[in-house]
Coordinates of C-alpha atoms and ligand atoms in Angstrom, one line a residue:
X1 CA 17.7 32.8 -42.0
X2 CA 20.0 31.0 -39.3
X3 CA 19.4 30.8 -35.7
X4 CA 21.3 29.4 -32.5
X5 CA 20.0 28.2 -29.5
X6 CA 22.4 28.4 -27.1
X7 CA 20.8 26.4 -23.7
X8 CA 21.8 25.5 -20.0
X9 CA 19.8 22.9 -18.3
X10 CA 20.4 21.0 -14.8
X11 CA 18.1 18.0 -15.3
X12 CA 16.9 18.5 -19.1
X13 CA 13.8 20.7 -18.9
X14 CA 15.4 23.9 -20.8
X15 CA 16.9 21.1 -23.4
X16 CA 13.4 20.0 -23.7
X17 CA 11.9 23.7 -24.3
X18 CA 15.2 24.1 -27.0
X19 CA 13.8 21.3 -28.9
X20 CA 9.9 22.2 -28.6
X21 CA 11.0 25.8 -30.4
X22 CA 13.1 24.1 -32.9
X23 CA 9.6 22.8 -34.5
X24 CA 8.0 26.3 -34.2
X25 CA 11.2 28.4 -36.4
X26 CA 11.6 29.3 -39.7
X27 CA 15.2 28.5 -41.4
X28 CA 18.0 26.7 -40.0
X29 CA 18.8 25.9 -36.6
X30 CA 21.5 24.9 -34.0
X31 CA 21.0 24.2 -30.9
X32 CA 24.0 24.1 -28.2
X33 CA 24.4 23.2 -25.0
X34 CA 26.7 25.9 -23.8
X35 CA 29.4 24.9 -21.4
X36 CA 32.6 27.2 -22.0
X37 CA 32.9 26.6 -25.5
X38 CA 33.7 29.2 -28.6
X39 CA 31.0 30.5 -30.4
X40 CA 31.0 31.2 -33.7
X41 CA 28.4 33.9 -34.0
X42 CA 28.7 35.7 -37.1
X43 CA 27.1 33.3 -39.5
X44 CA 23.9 33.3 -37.3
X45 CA 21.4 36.4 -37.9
X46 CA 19.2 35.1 -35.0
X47 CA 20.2 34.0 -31.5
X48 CA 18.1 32.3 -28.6
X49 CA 19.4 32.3 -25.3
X50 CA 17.6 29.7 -23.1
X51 CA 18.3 29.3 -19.3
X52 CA 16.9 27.5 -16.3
X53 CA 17.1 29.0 -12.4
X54 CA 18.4 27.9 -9.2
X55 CA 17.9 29.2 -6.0
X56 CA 17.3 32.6 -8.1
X57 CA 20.2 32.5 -10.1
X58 CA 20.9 31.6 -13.8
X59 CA 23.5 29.1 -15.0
X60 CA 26.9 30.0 -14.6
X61 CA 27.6 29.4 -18.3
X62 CA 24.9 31.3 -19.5
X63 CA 26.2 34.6 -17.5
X64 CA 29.2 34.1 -18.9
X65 CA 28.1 33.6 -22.5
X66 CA 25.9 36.5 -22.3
X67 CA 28.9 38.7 -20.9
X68 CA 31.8 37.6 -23.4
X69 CA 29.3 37.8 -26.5
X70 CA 27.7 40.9 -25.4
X71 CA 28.7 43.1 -28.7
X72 CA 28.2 41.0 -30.9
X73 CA 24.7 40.4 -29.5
X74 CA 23.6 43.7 -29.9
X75 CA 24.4 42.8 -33.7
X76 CA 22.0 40.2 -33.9
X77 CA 18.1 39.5 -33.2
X78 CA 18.2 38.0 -29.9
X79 CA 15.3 36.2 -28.0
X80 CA 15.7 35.0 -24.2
X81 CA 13.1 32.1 -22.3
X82 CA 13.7 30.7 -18.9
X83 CA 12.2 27.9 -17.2
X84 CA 11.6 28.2 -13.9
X85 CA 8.6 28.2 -11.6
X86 CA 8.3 32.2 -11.1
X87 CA 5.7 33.8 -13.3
X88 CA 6.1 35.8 -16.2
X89 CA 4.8 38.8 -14.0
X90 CA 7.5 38.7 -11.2
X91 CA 8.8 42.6 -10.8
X92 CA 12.4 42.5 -11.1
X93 CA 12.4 38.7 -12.2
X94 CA 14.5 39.1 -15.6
X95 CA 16.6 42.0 -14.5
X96 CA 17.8 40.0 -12.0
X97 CA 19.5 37.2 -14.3
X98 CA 20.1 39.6 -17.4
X99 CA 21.7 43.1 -18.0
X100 CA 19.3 45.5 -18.8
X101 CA 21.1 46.3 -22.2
X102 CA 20.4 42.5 -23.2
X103 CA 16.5 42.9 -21.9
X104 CA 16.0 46.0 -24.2
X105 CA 18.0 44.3 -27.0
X106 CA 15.8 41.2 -27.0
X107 CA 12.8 41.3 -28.9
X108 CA 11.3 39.1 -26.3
X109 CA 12.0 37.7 -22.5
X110 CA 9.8 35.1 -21.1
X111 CA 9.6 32.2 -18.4
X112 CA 8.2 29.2 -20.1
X113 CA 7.1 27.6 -16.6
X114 CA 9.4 24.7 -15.9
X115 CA 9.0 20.7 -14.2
X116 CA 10.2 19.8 -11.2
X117 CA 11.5 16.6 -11.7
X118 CA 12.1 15.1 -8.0
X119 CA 12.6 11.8 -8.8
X120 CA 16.0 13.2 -10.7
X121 CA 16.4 15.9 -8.0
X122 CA 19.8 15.1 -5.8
X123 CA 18.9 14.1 -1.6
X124 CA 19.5 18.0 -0.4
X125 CA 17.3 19.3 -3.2
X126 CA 14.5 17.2 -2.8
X127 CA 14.6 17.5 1.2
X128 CA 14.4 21.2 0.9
X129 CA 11.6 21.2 -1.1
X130 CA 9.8 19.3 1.0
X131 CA 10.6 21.6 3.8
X132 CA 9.9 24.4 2.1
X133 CA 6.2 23.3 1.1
X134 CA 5.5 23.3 4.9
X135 CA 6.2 26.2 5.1
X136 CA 3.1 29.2 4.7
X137 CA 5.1 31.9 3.4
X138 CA 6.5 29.4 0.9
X139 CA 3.3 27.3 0.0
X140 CA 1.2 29.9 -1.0
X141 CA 3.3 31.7 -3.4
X142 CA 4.7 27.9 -5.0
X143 CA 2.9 26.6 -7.8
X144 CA 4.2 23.3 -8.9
X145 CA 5.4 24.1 -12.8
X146 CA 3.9 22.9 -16.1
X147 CA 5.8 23.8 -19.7
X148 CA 3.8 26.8 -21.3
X149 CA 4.0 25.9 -25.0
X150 CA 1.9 29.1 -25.8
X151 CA 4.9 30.8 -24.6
X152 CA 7.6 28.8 -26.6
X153 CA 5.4 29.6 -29.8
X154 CA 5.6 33.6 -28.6
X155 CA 9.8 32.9 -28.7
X156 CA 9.5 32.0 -32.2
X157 CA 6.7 34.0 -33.4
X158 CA 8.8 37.2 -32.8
X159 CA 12.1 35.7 -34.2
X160 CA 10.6 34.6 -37.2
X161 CA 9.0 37.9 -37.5
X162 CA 10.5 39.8 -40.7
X163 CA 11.7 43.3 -40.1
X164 CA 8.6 45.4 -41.6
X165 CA 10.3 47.6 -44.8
Ligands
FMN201 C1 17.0 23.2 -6.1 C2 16.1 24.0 -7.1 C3 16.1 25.4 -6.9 C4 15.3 26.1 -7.8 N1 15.2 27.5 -7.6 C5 14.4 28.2 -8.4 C6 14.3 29.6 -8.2 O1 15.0 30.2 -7.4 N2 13.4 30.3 -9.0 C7 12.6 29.6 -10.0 O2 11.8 30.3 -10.6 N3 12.7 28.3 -10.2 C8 13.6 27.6 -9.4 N4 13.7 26.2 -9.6 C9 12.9 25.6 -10.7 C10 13.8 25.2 -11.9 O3 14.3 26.4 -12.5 C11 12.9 24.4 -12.9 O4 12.6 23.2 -12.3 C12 13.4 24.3 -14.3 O5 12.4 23.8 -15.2 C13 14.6 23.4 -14.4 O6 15.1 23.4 -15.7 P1 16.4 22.5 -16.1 O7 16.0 21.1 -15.9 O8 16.6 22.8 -17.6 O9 17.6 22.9 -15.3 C14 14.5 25.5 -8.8 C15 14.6 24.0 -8.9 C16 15.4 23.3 -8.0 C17 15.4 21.8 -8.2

């Protein structure tokens, strides 16, 4: 069994999550960090899609690689985690970065929580977030983000699940 993970990552938290899952699957594994690169996708039978969010959207790259791969994808087992501070029960969350063809493809979706990382944060984004905490609306609804290994282990539990005969 051969899997990919094919990551984005701003200041290294999806990276980190890449590596956590490495230690939890079964056969071999790749990990990329996707930037506009070809993909050689036919000798994996397993493919993990990893992806952090800003300001509600998903990296560029990983649009894009979901978009130009998108048949071939359908060929394989595909997995998809984000990390990100909104929770796994956010309405609309996931249909919002992916297509819904890729959602019901995957035989799981799930935010792995995230870290805020200020100190690596640029000027703008770390002023912003301190506005932003002052204010209600925001506050209440912000948690700050921890990595949910539970979750990670839930990626690779159902990609190293065998087909049932
Ligand atoms: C400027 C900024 C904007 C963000 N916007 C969102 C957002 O819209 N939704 C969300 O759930 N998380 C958001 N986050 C949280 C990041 O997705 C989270 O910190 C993630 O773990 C970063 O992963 P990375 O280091 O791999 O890029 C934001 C973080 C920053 C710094």
């Amino acid at each position: 069994m051969k899997t990919i993970i094919v990551y984005g990552t701003k200041y290294g938290c999806t990276k980190k999550c890449a590596e956590i899952l490495t230690g939890y699957l079964e056969g071999d594994i790749d990990i990329v960090r996707i930037k506009n690169e070809k993909i050689d996708l036919e000798k994996y039978d397993n493919v993990i899609i990893g992806g952090s969010v800003y300001m509600g959207k998903i990296q560029k790259e990983i649009m894009r690689f979901c978009k130009k791969y998108k048949g071939k994808l359908m060929n394989k087992k595909v997995g998809i985690f984000i990390s990100c501070y909104t929770s796994n029960d956010e309405e609309g969350f996931m249909e919002s970065l992916f297509s819904k063809e890729l959602l019901e493809h995957a035989c799981i979706v799930t935010t792995v929580g995230g870290e805020m990382d200020y100190d690596k944060m640029n000027f703008v984004y770390r002023k912003m977030f301190q506005s932003l905490k002052k204010i209600d609306g925001f506050n209440e609804e912000f948690k700050e983000p921890e990595l949910r290994i539970l979750d990670i282990k839930k990626v690779a539990k159902a990609i190293n699940k065998r087909a049932s005969k």
